[in-house]
mmCIF file of C-alpha atoms in Angstrom:
data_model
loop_
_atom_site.group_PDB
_atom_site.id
_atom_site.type_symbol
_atom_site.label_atom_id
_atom_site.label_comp_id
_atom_site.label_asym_id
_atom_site.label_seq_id
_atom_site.Cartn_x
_atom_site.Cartn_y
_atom_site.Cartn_z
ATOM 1 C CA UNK C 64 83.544 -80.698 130.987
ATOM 2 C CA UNK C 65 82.608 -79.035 127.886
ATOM 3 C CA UNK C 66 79.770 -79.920 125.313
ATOM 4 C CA UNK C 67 82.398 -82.188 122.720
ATOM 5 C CA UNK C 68 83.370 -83.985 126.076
ATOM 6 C CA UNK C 69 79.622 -85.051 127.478
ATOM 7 C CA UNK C 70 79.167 -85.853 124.083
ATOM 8 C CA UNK C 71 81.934 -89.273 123.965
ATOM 9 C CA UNK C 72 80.575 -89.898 127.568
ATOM 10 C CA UNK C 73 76.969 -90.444 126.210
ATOM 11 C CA UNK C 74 77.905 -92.495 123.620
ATOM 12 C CA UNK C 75 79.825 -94.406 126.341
ATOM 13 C CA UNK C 76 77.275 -94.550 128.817
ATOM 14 C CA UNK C 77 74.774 -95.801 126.505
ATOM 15 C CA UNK C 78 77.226 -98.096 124.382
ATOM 16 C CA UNK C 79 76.914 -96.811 121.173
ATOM 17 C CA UNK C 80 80.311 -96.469 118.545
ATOM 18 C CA UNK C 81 81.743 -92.704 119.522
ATOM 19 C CA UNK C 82 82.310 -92.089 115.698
ATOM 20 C CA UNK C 83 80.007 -88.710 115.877
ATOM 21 C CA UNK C 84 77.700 -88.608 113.343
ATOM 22 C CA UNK C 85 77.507 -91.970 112.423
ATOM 23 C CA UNK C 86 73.985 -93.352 111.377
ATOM 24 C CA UNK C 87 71.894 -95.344 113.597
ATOM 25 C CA UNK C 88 73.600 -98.810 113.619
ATOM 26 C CA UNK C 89 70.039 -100.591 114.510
ATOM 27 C CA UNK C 90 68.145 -99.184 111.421
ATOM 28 C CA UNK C 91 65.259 -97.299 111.082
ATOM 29 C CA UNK C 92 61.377 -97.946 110.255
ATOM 30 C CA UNK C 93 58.594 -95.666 109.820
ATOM 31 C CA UNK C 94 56.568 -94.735 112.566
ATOM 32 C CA UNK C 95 52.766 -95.824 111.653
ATOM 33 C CA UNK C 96 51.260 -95.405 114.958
ATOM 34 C CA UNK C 97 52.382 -92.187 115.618
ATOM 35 C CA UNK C 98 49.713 -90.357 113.599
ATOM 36 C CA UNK C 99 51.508 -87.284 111.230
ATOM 37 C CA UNK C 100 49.549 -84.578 109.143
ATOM 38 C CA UNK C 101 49.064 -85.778 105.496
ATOM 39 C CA UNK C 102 50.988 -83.011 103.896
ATOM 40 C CA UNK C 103 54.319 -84.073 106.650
ATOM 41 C CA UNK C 104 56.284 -87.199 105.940
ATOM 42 C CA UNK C 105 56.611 -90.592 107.775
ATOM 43 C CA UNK C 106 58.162 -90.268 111.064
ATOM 44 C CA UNK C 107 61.443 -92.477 111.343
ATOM 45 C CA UNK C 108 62.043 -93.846 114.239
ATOM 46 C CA UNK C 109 64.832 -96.797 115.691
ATOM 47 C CA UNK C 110 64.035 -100.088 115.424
ATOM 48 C CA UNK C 111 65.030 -101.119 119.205
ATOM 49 C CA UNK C 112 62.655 -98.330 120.436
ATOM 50 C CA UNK C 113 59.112 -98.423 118.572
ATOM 51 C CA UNK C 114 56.342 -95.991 119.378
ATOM 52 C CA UNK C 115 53.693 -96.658 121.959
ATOM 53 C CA UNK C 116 51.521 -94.418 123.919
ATOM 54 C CA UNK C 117 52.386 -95.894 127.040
ATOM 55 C CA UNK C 118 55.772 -95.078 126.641
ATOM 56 C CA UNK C 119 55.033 -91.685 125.353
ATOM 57 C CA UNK C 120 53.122 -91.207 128.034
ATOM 58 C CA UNK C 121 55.982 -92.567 130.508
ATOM 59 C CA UNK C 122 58.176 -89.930 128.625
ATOM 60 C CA UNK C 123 55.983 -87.220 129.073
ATOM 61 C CA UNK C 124 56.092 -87.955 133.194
ATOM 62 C CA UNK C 125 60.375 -88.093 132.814
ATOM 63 C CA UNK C 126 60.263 -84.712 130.482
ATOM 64 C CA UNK C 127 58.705 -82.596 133.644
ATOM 65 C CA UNK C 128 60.622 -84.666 136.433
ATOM 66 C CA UNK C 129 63.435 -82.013 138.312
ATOM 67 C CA UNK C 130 64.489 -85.868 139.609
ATOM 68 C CA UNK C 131 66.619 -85.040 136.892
ATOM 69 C CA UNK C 132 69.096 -82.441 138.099
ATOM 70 C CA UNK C 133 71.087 -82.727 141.198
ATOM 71 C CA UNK C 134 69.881 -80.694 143.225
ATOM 72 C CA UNK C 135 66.373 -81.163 142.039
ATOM 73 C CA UNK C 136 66.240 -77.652 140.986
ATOM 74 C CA UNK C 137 65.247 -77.690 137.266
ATOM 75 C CA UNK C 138 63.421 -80.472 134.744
ATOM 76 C CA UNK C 139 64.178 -81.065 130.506
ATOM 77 C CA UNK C 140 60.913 -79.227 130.946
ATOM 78 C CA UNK C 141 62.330 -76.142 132.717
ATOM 79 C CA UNK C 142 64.353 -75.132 129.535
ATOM 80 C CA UNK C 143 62.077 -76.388 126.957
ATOM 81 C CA UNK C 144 58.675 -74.654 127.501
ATOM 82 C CA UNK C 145 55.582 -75.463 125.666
ATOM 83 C CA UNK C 146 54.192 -71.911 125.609
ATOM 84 C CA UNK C 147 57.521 -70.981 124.026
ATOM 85 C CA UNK C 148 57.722 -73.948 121.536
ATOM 86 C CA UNK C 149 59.560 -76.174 124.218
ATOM 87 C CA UNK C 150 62.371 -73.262 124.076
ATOM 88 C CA UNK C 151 63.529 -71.151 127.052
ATOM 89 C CA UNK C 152 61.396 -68.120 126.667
ATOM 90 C CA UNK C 153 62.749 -65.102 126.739
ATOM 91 C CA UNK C 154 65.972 -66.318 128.552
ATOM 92 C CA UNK C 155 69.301 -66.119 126.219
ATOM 93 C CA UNK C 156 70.844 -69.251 127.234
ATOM 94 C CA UNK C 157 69.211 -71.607 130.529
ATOM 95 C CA UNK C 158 69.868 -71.675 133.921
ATOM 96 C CA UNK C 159 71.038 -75.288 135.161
ATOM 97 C CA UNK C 160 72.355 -77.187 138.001
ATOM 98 C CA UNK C 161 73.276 -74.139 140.783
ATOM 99 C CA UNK C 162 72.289 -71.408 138.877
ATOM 100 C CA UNK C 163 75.205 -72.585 136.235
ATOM 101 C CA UNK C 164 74.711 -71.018 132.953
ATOM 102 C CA UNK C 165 75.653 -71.970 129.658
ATOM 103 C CA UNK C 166 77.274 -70.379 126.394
ATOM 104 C CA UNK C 167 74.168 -71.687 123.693
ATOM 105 C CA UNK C 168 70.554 -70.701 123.477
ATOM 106 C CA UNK C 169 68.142 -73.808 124.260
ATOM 107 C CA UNK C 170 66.588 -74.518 120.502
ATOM 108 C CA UNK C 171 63.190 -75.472 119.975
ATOM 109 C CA UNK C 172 61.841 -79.242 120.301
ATOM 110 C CA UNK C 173 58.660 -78.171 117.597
ATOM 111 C CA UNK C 174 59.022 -80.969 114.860
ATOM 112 C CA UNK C 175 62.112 -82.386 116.694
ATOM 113 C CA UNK C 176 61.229 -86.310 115.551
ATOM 114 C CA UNK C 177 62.399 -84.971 111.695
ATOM 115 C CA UNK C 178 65.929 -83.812 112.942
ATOM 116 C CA UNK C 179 68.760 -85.777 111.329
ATOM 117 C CA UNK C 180 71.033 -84.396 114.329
ATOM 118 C CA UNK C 181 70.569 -82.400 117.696
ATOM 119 C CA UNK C 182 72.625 -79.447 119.583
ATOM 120 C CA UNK C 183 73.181 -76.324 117.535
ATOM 121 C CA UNK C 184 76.690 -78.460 116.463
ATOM 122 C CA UNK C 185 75.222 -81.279 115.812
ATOM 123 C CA UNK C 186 76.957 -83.311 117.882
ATOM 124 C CA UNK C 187 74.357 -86.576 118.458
ATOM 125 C CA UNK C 188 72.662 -88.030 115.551
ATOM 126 C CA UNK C 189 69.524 -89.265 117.288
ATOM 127 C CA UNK C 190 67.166 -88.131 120.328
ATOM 128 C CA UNK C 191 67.857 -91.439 122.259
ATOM 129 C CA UNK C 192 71.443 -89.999 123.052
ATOM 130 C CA UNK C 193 70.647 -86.353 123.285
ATOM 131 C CA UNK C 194 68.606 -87.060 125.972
ATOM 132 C CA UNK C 195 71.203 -88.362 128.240
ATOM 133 C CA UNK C 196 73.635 -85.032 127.641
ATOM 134 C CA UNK C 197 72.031 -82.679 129.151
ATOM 135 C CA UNK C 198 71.075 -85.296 132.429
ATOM 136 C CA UNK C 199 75.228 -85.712 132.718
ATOM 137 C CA UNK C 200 76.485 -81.658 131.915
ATOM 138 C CA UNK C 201 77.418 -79.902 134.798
ATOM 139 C CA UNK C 202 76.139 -76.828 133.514
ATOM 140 C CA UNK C 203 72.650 -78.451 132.972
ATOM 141 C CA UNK C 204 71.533 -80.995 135.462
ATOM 142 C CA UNK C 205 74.777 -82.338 136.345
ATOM 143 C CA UNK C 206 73.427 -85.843 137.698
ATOM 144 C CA UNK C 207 74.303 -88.819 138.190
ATOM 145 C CA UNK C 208 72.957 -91.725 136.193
ATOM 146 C CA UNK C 209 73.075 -94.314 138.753
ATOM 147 C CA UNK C 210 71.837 -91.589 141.103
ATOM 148 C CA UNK C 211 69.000 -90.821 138.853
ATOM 149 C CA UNK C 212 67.596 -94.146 138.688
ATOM 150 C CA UNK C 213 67.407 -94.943 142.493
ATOM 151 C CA UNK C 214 65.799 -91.527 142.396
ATOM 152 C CA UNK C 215 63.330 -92.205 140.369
ATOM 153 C CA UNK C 216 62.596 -95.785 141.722
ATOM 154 C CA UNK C 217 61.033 -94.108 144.644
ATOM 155 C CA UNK C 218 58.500 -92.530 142.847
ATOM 156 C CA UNK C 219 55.340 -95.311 143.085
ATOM 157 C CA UNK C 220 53.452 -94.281 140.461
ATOM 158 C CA UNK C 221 56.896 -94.750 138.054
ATOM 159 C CA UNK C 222 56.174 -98.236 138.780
ATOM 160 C CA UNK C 223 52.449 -98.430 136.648
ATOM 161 C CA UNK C 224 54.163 -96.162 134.104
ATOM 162 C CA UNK C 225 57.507 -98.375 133.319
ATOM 163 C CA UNK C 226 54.559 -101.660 133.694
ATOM 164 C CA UNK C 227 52.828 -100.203 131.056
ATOM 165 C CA UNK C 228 55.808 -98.749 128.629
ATOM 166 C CA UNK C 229 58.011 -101.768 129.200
ATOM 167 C CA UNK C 230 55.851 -104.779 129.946
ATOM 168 C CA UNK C 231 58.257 -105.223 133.461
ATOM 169 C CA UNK C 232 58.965 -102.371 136.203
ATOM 170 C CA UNK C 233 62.446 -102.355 135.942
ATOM 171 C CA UNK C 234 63.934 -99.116 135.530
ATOM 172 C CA UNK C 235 67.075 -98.557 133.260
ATOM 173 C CA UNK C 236 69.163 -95.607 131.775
ATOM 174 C CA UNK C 237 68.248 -97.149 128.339
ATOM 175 C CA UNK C 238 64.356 -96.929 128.975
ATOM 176 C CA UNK C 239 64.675 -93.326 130.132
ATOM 177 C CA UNK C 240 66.519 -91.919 127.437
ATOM 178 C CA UNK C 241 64.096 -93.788 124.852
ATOM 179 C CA UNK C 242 61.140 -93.056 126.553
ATOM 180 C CA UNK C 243 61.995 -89.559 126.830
ATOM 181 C CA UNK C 244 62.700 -89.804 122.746
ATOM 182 C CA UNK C 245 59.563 -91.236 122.559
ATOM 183 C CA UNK C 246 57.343 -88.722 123.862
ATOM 184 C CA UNK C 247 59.761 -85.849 121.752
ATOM 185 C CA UNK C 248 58.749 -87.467 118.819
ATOM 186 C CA UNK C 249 55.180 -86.796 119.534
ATOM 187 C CA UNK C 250 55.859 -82.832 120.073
ATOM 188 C CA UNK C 251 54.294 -82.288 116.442
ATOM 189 C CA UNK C 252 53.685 -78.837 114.911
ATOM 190 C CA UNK C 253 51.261 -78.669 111.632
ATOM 191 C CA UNK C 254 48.166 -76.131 112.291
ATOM 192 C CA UNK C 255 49.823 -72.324 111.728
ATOM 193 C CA UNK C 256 48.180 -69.940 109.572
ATOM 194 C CA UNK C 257 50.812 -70.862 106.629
ATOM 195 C CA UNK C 258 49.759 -73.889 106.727
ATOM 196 C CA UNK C 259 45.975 -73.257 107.012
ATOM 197 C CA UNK C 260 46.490 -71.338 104.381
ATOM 198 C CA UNK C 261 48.764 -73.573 101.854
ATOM 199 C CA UNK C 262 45.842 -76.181 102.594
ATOM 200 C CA UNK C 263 43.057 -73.683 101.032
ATOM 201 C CA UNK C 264 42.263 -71.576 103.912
ATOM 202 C CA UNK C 265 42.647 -67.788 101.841
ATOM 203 C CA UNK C 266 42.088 -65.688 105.071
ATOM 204 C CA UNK C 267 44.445 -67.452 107.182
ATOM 205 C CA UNK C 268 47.107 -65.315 106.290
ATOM 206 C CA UNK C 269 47.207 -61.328 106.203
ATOM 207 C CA UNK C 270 48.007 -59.798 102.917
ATOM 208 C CA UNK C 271 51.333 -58.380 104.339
ATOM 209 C CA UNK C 272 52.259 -62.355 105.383
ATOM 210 C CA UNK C 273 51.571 -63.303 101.890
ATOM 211 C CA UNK C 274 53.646 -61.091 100.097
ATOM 212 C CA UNK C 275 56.416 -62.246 103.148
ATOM 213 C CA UNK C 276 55.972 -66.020 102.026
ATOM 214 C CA UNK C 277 56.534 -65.051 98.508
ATOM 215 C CA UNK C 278 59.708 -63.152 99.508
ATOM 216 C CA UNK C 279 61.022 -65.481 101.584
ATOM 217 C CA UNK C 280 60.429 -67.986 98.574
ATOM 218 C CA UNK C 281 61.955 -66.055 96.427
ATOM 219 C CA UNK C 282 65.262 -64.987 94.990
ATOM 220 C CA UNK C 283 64.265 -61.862 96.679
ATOM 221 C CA UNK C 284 63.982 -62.709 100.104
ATOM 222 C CA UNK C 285 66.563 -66.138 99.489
ATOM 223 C CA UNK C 286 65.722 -68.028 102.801
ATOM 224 C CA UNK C 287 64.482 -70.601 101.559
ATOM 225 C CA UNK C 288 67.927 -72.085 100.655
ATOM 226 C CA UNK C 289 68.254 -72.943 103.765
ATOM 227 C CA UNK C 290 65.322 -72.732 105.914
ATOM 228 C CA UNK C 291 63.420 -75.663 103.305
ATOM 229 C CA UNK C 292 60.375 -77.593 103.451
ATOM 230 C CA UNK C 293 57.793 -78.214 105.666
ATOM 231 C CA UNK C 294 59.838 -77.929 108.493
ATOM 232 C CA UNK C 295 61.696 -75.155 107.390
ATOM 233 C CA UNK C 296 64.949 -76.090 107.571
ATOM 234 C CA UNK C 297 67.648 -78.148 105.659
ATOM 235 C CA UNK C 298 68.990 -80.524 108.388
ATOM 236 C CA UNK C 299 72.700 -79.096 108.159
ATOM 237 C CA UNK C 300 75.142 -76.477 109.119
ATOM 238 C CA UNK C 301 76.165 -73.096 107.788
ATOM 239 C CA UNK C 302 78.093 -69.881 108.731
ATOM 240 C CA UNK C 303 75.496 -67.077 108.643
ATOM 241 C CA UNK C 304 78.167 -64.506 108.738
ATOM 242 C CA UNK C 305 77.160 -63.454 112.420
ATOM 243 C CA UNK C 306 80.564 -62.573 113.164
ATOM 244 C CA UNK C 307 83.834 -61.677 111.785
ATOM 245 C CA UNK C 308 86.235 -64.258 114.333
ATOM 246 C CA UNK C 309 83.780 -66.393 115.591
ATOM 247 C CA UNK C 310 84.244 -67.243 119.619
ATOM 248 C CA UNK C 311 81.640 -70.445 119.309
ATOM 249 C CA UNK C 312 83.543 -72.873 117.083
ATOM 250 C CA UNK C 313 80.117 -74.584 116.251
ATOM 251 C CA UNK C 314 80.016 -77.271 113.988
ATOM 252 C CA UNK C 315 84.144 -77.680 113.955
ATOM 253 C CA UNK C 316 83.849 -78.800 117.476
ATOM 254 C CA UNK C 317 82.396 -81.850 116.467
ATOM 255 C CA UNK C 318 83.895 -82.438 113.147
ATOM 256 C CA UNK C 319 87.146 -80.563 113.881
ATOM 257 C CA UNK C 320 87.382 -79.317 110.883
ATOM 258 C CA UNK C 321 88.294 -76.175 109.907
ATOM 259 C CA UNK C 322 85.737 -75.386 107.206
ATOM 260 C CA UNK C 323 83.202 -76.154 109.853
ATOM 261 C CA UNK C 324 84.237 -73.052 112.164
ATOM 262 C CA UNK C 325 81.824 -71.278 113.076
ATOM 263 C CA UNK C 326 78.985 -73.338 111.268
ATOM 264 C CA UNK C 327 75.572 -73.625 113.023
ATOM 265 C CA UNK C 328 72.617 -76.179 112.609
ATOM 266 C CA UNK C 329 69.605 -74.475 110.657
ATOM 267 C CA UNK C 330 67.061 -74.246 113.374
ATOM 268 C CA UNK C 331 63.633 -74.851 112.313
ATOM 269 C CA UNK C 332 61.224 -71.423 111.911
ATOM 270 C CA UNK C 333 57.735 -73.190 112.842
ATOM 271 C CA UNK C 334 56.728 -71.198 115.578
ATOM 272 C CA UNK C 335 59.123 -68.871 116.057
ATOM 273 C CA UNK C 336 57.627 -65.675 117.059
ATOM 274 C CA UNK C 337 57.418 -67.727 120.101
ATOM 275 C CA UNK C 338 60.577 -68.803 120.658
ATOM 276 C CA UNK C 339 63.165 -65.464 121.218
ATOM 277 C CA UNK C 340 66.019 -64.673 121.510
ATOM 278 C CA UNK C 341 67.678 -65.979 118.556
ATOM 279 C CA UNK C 342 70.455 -67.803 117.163
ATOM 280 C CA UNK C 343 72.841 -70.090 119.157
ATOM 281 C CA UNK C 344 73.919 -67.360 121.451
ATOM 282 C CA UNK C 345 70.793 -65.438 121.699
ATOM 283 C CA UNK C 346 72.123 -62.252 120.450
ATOM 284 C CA UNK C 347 68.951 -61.247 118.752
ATOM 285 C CA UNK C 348 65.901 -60.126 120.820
ATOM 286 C CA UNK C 349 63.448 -59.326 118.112
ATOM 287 C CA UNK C 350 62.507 -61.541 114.384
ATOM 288 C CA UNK C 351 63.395 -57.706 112.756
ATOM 289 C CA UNK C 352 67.004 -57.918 113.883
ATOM 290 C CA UNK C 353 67.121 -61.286 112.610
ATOM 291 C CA UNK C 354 65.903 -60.815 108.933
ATOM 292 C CA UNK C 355 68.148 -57.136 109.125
ATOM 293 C CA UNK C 356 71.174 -59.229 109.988
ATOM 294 C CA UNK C 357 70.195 -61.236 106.755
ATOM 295 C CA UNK C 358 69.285 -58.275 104.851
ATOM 296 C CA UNK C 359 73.066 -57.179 105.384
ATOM 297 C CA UNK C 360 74.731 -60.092 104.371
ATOM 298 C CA UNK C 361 76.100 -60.640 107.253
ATOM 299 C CA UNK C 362 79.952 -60.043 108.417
ATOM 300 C CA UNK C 363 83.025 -61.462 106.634
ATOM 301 C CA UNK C 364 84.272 -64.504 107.613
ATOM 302 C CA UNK C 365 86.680 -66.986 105.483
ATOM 303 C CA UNK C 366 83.701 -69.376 106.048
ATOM 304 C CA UNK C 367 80.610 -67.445 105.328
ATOM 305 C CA UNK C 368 78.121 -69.205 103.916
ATOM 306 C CA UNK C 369 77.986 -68.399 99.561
ATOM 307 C CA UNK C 370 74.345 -67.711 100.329
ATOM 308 C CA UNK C 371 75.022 -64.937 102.463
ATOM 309 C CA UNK C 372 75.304 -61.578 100.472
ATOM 310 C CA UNK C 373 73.004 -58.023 100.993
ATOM 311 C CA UNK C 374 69.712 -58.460 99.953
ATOM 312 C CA UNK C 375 68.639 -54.748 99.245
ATOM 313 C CA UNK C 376 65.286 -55.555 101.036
ATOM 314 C CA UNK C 377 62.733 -52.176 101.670
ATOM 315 C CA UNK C 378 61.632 -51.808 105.238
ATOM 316 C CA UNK C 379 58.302 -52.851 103.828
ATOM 317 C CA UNK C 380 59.402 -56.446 102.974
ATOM 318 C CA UNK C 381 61.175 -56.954 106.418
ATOM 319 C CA UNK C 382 57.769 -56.104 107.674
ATOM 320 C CA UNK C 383 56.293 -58.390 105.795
ATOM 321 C CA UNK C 384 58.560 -61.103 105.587
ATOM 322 C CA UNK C 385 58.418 -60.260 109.987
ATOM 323 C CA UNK C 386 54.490 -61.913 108.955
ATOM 324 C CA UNK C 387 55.154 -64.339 107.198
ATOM 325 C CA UNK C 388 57.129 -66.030 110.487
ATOM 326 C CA UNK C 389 54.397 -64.477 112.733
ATOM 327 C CA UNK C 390 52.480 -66.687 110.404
ATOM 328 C CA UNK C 391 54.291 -70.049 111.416
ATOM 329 C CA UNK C 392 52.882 -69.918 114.873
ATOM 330 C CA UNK C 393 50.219 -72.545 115.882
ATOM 331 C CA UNK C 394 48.282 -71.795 118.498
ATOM 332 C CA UNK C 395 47.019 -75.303 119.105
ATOM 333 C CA UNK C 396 50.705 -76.762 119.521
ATOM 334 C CA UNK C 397 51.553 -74.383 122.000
ATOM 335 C CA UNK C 398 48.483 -75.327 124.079
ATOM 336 C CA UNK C 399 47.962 -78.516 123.488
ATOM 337 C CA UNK C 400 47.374 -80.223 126.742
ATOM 338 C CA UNK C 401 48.735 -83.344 125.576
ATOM 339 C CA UNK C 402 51.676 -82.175 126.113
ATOM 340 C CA UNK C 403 51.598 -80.373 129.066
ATOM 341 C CA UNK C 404 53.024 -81.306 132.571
ATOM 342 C CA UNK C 405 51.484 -84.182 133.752
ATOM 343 C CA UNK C 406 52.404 -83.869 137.910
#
């Protein structure tokens, strides 16, 4: 079963139109109980699945649960780290069900509530069904959903946890996958040095990360094109020009479209000094291959992004433009214990 394939089946499973990409057909409202930094926008959320700590904290339990996988061997958790930004470490792409590998690099879940679609192809618009894909992939956790809830009904202390998130201890497919989104949604990162200093802190950055932010702000430096805003990214899809014929269809997948071939989603860059290898396949071990990649322009390809030409960059502003990402870690997000496995 490939990714394009579990993709129909969780729109299936959980009854939702299969037109990929569509918008959320029960609306959206604003998440005021959630609380956000004052510099970061509302937090949108479905209307049939509201914020509440309880089920946050119900989510949190389900996130580090190896329930999950078939052969109990590995958790939602198990790829997405918190010391590593809820990415898989050092690891180029995650170890599932088995042993099974797959063919994409697990992407960050820092800031994930502001995503307007998930996978690097974008193949689910919301984080109610990309929860379910990786439960069903055989690659990944290959279970079961029926399976998966009679699992999880033996656990007592699930029954206090779905009492609390869901006013009744019934447990469904439906109230996994959006308490699971729930608790995602709380996975918020806002406390790097950049944005210590951007709020008035002068010394939180290093002089070398300063003249990096004004590169990469700049025509100079031109990522900010694409890697926009306070979360650093521009919610779509481009070809970087990472390889001549690409193998990894990417976005065109999804859309099957030809113009999309070999189009990836723009990942965010909070905290990602923390979160190698990079790019979808992992290719890149270190942030200086990644900006020298960029530096080059990139390799031709009859879809190459029009952004992507040589940049003429000094080994002095890769160094520093290397800071100014160093600069997007936050320390307190990758610790916080609010977060961390409850078991």
């Amino acid at each position: 079963m490939n990714r394009l394939q579990v993709h129909f089946l969780v729109f299936a499973l959980l009854g939702i139109a299969t037109t990929i990409g569509c918008g959320d057909a029960t609306g959206t409202i604003e998440l005021p109980l959630l609380e956000t930094p004052k510099d970061f926008p509302a937090i949108i959320t479905p209307k049939d699945n509201p914020y509440s700590p309880e089920k946050a904290e119900l989510g949190r339990y389900l996130f580090y649960d190896t329930r999950f996988s078939a052969d109990y061997s590995v958790s939602c958790a198990s790829c997405h780290q918190q010391q590593h930004a809820f990415s898989d470490g050092f690891n180029r792409v995650s170890k599932g069900f088995a042993g099974r590998t797959g063919t994409r690099n697990a992407m960050a879940l820092t800031n994930i509530a502001y995503n307007t679609s998930f996978f690097w192809d974008g193949g689910v618009p919301t984080l109610e069904q990309q929860a379910i894909a990786p439960i069903i992939h055989p690659d990944e956790m290959n279970m079961n959903t029926d399976t998966l809830v009679a699992r999880l009904q033996t656990e007592p202390r699930y029954r206090e946890l779905f009492r609390n998130a869901w006013n009744n201890e019934e447990i469904t497919l439906e109230r996994i996958t959006k308490s699971l989104a729930t608790f995602q949604r709380t996975l918020i990162s806002s406390n790097a040095p950049y944005d210590r200093w951007r709020r008035g802190q002068t010394s939180a950055m290093t002089a070398s990360a300063v003249r990096g932010n004004n590169l990469f702000f700049g025509e100079e430096g031109d990522c900010f094109h694409c890697h926009v805003s306070f979360n650093f990214t521009d919610n779509t899809f481009h070809n970087n020009g990472i390889d001549s014929v690409s193998v990894d269809e990417g976005r065109a997948r999804v859309t099957n479209l030809g113009r999309d071939n070999g189009s990836f989603r723009t990942p965010t860059l909070r905290n990602i000094a923390v979160t190698p290898p990079y790019m979808h396949d992992g290719r890149f071990q270190t942030l200086e291959e990644v900006v020298r990649h960029y530096n080059s322009g990139g390799k031709l390809h009859p879809n190459r992004d029009p952004l992507m030409r040589p940049l003429g960059l000094s080994d002095q502003d890769i160094t520093d433009i290397v800071a100014f990402l160093n600069a997007l870690t936050d320390s307190v997000f990758i610790s916080n214990p609010a977060f961390r496995n409850p078991w």
